[in-house]
Coordinates of N, CA and C in Angstrom, one line a residue:
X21 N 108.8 92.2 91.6 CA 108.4 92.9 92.8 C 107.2 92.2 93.3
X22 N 107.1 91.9 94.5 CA 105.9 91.3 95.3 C 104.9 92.5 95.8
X23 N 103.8 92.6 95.2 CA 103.4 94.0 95.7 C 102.3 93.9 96.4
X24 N 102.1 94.5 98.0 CA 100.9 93.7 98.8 C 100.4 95.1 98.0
X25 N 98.8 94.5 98.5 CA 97.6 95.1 97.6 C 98.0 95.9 96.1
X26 N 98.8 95.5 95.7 CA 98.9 96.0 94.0 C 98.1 95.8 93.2
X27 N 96.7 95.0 93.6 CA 96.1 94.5 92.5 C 94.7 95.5 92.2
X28 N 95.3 96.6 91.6 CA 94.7 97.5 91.6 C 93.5 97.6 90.8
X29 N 92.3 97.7 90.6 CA 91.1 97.2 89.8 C 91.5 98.7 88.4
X30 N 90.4 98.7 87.5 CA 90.8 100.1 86.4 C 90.4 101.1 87.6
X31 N 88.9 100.9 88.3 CA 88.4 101.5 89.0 C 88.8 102.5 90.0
X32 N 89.9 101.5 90.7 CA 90.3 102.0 91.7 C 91.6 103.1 91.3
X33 N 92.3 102.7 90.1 CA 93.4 103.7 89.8 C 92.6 104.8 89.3
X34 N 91.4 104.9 88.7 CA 90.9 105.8 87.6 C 90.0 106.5 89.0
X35 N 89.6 105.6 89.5 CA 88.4 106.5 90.8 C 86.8 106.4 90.4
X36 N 86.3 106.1 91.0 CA 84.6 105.8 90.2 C 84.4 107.7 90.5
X37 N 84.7 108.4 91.1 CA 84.4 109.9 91.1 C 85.6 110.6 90.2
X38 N 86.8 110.2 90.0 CA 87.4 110.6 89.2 C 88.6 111.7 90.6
X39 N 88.2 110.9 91.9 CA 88.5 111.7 92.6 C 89.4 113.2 92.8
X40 N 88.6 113.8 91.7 CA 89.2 115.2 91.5 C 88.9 116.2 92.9
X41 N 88.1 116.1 93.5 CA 87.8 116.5 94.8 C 87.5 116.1 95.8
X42 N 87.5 116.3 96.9 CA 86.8 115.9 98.3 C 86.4 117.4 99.3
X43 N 85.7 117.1 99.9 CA 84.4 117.9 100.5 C 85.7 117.7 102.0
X44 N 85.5 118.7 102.8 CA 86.0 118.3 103.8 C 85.4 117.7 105.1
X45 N 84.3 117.4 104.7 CA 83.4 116.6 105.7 C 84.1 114.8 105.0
X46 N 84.4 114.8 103.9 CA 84.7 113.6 103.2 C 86.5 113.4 103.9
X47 N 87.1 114.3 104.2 CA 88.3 114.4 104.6 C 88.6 113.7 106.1
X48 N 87.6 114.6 106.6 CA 87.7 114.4 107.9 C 86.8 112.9 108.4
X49 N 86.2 112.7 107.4 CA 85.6 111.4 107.9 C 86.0 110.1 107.7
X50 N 87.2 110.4 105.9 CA 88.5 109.3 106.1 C 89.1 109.8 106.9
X51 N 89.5 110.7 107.5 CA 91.0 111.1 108.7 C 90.3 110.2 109.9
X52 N 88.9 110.5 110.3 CA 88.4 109.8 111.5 C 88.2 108.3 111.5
X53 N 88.3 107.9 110.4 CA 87.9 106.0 110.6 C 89.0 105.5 110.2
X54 N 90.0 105.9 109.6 CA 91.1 105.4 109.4 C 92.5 106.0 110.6
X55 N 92.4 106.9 111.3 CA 93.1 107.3 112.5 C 92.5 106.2 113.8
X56 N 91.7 105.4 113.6 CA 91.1 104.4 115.0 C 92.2 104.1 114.1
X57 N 92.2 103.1 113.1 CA 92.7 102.0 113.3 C 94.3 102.2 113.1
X58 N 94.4 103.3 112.8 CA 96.4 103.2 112.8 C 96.6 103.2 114.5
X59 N 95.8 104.0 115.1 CA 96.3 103.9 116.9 C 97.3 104.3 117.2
X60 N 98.4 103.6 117.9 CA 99.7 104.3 118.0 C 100.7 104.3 116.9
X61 N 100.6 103.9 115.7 CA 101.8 103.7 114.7 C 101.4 104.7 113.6
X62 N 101.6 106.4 114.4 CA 101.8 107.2 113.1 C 103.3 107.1 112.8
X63 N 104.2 106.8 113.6 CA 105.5 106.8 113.0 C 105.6 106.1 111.6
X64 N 105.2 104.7 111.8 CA 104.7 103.5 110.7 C 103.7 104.2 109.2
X65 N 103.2 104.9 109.6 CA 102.3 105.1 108.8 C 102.7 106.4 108.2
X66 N 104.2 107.4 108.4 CA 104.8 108.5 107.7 C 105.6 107.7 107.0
X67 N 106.4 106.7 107.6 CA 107.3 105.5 106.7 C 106.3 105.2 105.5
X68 N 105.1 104.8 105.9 CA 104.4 104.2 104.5 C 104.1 105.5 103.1
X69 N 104.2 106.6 103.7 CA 104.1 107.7 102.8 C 105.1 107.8 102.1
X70 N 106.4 107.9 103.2 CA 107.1 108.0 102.1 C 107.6 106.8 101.4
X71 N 107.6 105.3 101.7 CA 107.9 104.4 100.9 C 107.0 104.0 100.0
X72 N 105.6 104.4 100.3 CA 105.0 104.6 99.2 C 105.4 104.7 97.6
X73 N 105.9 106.4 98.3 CA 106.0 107.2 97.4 C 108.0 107.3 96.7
X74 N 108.6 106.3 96.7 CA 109.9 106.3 96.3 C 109.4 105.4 94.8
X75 N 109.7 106.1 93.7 CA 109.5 105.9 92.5 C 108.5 106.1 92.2
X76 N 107.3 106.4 93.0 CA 106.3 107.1 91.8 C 105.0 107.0 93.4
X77 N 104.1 107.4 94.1 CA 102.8 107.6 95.2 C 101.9 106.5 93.9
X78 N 101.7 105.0 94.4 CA 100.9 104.1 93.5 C 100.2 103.4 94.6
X79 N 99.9 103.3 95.9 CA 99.5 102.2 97.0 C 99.7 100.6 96.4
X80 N 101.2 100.9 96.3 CA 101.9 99.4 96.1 C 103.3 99.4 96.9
X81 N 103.1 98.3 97.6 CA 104.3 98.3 98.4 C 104.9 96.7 98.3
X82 N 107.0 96.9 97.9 CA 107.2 95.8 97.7 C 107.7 95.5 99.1
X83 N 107.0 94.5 99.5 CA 107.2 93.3 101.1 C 108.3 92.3 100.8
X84 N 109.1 92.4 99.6 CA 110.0 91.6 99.6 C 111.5 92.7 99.8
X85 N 111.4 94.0 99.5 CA 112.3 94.7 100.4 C 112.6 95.3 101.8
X86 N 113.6 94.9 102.4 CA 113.6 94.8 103.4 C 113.8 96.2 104.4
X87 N 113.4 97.4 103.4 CA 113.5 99.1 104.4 C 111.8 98.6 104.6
X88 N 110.5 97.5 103.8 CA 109.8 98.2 104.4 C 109.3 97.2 105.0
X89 N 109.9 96.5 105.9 CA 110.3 95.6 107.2 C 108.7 96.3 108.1
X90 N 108.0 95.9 108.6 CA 107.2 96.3 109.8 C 106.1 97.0 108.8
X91 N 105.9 97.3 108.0 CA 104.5 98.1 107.2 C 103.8 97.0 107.0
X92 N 103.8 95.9 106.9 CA 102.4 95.1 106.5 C 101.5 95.6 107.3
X93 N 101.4 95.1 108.8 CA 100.7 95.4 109.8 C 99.5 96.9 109.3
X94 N 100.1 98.2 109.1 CA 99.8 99.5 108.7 C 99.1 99.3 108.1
X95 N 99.5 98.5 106.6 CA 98.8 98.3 105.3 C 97.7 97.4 105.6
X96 N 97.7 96.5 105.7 CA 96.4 95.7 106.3 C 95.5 96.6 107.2
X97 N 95.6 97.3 108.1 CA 94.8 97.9 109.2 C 94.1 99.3 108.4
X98 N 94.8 99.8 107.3 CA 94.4 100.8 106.4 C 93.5 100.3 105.3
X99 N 93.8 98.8 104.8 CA 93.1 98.4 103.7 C 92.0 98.0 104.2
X100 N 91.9 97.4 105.8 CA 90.7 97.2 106.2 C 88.9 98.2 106.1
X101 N 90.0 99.1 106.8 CA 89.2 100.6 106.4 C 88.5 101.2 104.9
X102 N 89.7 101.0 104.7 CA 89.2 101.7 103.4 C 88.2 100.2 102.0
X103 N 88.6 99.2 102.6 CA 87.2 98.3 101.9 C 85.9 98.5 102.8
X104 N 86.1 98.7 104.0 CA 84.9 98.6 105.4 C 84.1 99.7 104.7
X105 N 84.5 100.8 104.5 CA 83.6 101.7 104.4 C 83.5 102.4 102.7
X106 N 84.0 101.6 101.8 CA 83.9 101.8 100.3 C 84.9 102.8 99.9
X107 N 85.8 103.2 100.6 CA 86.4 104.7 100.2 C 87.0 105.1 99.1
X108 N 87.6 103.5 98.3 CA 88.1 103.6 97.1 C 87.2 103.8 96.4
X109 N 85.7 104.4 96.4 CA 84.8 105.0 95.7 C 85.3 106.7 95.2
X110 N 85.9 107.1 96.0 CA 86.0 108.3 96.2 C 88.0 109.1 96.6
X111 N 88.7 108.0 96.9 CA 89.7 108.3 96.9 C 90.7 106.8 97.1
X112 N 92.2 107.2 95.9 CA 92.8 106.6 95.8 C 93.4 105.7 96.9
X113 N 93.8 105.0 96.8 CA 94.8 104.0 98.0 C 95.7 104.7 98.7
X114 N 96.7 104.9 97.2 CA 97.7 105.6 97.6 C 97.4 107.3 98.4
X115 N 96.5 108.2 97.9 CA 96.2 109.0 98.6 C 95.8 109.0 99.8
X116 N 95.3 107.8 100.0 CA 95.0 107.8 101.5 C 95.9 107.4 102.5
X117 N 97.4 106.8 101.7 CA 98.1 106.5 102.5 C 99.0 107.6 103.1
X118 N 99.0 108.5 101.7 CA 99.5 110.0 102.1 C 98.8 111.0 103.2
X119 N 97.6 111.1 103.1 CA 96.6 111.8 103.4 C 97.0 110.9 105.0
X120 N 97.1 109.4 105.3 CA 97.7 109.5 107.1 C 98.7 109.7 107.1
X121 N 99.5 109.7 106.4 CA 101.4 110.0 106.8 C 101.1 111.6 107.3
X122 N 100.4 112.5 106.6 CA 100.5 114.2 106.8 C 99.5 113.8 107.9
X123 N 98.5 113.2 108.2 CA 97.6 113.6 109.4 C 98.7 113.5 110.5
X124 N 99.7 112.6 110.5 CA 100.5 111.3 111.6 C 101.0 112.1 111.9
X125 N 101.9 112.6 111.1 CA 103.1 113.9 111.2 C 102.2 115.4 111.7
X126 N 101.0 115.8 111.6 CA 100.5 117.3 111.9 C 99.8 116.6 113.5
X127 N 99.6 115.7 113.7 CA 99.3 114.9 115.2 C 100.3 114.9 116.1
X128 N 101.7 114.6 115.4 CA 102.5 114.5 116.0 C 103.2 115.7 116.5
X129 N 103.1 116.8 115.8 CA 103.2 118.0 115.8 C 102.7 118.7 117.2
X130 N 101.6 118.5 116.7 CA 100.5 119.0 117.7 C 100.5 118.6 119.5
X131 N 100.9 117.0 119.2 CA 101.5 116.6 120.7 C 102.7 117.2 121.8
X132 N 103.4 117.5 120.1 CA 104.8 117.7 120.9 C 105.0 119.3 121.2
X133 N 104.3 119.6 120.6 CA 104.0 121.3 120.7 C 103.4 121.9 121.9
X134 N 102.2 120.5 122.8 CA 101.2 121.0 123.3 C 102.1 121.8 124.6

């Protein structure tokens, strides 16, 4: 399996906080700097949750299968963020990829609702 950003440090699987919690000021301030840079592609970025998360939520995705055709883009623009501002200090990859699929999806909600 070809896995873009698989190369997961101990750190970053273990969490330098052990990320057993987050503050909701910590929530909302990954949702706010990582929502610039997805832009228009929450559809893209619920696909990444759940392709993520088919055999196990790890922030490894294989780019050599072709359902996840069009995610690099997402993944790069998410990994940017989350090295820019240190976040894998404090929460997982994969969590954060979850943590925008449910933002993408309660946005989308919210639009279609309004």
């Amino acid at each position: 399996m070809n896995c873009i950003l698989g190369f997961l440090l101990p750190a970053l699987t273990l969490g330098a906080n052990g990320y057993s919690s987050l503050s909701q000021d910590q929530v909302d301030h990954i949702i706010a700097k990582s929502s610039k840079a997805l832009g228009h592609a929450k559809p893209a970025a619920v696909r990444l949750t759940f392709h993520d998360c088919v055999g196990g939520c790890n922030g490894c995705l294989n780019v050599e299968n072709p359902d996840n055709k069009g995610l690099e883009e997402v993944v790069a623009r998410l990994e940017d963020v989350y090295q820019e501002h240190q976040f894998y200090d404090i929460i997982s990859r994969a969590d954060i990829w979850a943590l925008m699929g449910i933002w993408s999806i309660n946005e989308s909600i919210a639009i279609n609702n309004a």
